[in-house]
Short mmCIF file of C-alpha atoms in Angstrom, two decimals:
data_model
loop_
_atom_site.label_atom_id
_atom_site.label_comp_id
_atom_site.label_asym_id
_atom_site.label_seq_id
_atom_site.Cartn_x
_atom_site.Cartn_y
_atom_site.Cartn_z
CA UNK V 1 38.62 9.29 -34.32
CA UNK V 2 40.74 6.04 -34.50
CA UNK V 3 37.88 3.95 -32.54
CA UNK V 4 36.22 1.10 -34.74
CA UNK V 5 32.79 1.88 -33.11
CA UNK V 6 31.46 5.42 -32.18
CA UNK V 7 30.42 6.17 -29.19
CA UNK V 8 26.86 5.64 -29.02
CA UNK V 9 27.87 2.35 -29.76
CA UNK V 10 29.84 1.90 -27.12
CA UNK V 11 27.05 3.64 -24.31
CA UNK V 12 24.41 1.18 -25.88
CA UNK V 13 27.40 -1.93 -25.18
CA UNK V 14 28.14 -0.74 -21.62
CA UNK V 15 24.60 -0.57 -20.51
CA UNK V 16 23.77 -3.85 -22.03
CA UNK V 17 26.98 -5.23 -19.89
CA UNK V 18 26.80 -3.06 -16.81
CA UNK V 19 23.83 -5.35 -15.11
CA UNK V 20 26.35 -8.14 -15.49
CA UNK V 21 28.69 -7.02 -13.74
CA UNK V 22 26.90 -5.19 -10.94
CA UNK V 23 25.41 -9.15 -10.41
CA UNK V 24 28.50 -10.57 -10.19
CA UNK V 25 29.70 -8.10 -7.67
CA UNK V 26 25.97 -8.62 -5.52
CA UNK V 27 24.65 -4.97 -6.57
CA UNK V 28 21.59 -5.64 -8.23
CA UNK V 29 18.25 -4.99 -7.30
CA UNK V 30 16.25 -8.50 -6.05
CA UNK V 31 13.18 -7.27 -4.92
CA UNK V 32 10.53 -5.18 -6.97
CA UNK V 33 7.93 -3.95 -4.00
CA UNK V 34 4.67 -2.61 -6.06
CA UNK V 35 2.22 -0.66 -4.80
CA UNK V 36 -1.57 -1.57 -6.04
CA UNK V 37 -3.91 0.58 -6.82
CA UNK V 38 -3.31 2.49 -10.64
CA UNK V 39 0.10 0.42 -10.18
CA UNK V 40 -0.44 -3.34 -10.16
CA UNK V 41 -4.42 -2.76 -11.41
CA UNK V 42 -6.20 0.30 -12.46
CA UNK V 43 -8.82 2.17 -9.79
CA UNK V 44 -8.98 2.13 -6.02
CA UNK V 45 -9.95 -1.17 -4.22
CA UNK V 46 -11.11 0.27 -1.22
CA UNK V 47 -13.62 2.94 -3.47
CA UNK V 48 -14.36 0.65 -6.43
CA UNK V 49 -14.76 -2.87 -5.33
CA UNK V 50 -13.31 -6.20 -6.26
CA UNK V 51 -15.78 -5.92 -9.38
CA UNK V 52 -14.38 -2.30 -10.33
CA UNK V 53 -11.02 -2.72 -10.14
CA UNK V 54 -9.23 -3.19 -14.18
CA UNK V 55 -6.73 -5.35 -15.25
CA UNK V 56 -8.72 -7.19 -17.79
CA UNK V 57 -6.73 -7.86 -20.76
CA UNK V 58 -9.27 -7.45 -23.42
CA UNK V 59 -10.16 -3.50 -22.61
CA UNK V 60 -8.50 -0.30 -21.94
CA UNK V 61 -7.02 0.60 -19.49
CA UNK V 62 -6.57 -3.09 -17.90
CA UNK V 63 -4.92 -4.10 -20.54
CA UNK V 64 -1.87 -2.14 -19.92
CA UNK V 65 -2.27 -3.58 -15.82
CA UNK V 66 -2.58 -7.19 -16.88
CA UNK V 67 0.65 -6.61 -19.65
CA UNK V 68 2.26 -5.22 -16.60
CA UNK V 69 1.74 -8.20 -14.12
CA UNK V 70 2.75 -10.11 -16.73
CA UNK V 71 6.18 -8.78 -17.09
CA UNK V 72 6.94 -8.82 -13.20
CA UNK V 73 5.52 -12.40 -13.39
CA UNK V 74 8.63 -12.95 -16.05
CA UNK V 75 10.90 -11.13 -13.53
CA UNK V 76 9.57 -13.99 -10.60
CA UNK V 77 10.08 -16.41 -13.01
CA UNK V 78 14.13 -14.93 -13.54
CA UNK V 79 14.76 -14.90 -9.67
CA UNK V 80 13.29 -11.24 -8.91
CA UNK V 81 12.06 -11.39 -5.44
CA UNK V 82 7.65 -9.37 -5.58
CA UNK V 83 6.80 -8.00 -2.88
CA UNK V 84 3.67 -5.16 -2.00
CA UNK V 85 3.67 -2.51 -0.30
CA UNK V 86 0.03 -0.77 0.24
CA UNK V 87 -2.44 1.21 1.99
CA UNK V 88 -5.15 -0.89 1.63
CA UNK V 89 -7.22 -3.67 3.75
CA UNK V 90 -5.37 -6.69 3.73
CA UNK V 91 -8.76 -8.84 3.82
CA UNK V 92 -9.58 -7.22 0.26
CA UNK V 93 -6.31 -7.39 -1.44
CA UNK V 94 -5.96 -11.24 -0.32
CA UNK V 95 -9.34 -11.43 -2.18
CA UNK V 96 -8.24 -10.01 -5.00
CA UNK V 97 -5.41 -11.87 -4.53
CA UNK V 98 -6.53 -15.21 -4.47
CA UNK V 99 -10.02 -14.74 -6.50
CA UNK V 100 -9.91 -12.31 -9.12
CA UNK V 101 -10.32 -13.73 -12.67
CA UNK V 102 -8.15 -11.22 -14.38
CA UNK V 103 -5.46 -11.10 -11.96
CA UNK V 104 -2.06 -12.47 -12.83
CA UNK V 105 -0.14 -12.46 -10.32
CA UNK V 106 -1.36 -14.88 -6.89
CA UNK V 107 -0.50 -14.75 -3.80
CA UNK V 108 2.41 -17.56 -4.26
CA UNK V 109 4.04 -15.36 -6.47
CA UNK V 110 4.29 -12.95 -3.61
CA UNK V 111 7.34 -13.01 -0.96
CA UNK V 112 6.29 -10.86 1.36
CA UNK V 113 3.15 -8.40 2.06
CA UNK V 114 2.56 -5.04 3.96
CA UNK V 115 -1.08 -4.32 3.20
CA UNK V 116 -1.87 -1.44 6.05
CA UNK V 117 -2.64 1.89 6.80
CA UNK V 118 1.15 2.69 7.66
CA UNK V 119 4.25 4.96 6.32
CA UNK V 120 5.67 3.16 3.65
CA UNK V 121 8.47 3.76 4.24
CA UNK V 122 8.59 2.09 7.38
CA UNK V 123 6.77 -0.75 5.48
CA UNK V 124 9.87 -0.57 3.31
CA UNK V 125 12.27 -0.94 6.12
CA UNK V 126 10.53 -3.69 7.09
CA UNK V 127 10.47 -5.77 4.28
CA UNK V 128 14.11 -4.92 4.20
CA UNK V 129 14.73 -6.50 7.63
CA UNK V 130 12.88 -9.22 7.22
CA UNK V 131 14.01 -10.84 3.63
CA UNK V 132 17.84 -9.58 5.34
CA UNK V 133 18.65 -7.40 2.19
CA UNK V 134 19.76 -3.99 1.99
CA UNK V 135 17.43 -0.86 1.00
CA UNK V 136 19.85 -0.55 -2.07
CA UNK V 137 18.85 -3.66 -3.49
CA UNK V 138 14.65 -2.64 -3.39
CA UNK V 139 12.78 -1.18 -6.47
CA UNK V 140 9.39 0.70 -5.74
CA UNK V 141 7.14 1.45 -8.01
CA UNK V 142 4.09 3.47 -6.86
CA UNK V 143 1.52 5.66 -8.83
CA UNK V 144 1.62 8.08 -5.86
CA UNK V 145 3.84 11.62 -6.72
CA UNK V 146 3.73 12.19 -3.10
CA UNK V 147 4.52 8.37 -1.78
CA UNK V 148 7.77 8.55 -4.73
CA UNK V 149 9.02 11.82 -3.30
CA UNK V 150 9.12 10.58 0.01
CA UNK V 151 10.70 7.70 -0.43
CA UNK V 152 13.39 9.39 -2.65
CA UNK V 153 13.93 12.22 0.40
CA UNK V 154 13.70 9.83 2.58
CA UNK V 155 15.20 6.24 1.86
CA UNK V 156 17.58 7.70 -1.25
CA UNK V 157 19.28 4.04 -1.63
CA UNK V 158 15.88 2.37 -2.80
CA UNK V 159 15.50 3.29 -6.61
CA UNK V 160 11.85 4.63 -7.40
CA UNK V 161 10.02 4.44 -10.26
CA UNK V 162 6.55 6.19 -10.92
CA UNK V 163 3.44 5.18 -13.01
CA UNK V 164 3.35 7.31 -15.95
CA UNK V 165 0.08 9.43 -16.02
CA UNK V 166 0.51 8.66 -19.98
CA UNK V 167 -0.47 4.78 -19.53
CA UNK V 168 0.55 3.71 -22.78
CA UNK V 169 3.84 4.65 -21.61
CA UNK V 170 3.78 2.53 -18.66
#
């Protein structure tokens, strides 16, 4: 009652602040791993081709995939480390990678690929290992119910977050 502020003032101040800190003491997240298909562009590679796949900005959906690569293209350009983690034919994605006129991100923005048919979450592990970071500084974002729940069951320090069916709210 004496407080100059109330207290949804003061929530809204500490989680403006709390990133800050959590940098300073080397407990945020550097690496965003992305699934790809309905996560970094909309359909399936592997069912509808490098022609079928959307992420063109000037139509629905693939405007909301293009927005999106945008933003983690601004999260590169900040020091966030990209990496992707899919179930997919590596020859295709590096196709789409390198080729695709409506694709933002390339493969330079990339640190580190697992394209395969394996568990993710020994795809996670890996990518772990190999950039020398800890699984509670990853952030996975997959489109997948059943690939999210795993990973939360299964590798609880890597944070999760799942493509909204809603896409406008993605």
């Amino acid at each position: 009652s004496k407080s100059l502020y109330s207290n949804d003032y003061y929530i809204s101040y500490v989680k403006e602040i709390l990133p800050i800190f959590l940098s300073v003491k080397g407990k945020s997240k550097k690496v965003l791993v992305m699934d790809l298909d309905n996560t970094l562009w909309g359909g399936i590679l592997g069912e509808d081709g490098f022609d079928g796949i959307k992420m063109n900005k000037e139509t629905f959906p693939g405007n909301v995939f293009h927005e999106v690569q945008q933003i983690l293209l601004s999260y590169k350009n900040q020091g966030v480390l990209l990496a992707i983690c899919s179930k997919n034919n590596l020859k295709d994605v590096d196709e789409v990678l390198a080729s695709h006129p409506d694709m933002v991100l390339r493969d330079k923005h990339i640190t580190i690929k697992k394209v395969n048919w394996s568990n993710k979450i020994i795809n996670l592990k890996e990518i772990s290992t190999e950039l020398n970071i800890g699984l509670d500084s990853i952030v996975f974002i997959d489109d997948a119910p059943f690939e999210i729940n795993l990973i939360k069951e299964q590798l609880p320090q890597v944070a999760v977050i799942q493509v909204p069916e809603k896409l406008y709210e993605y």
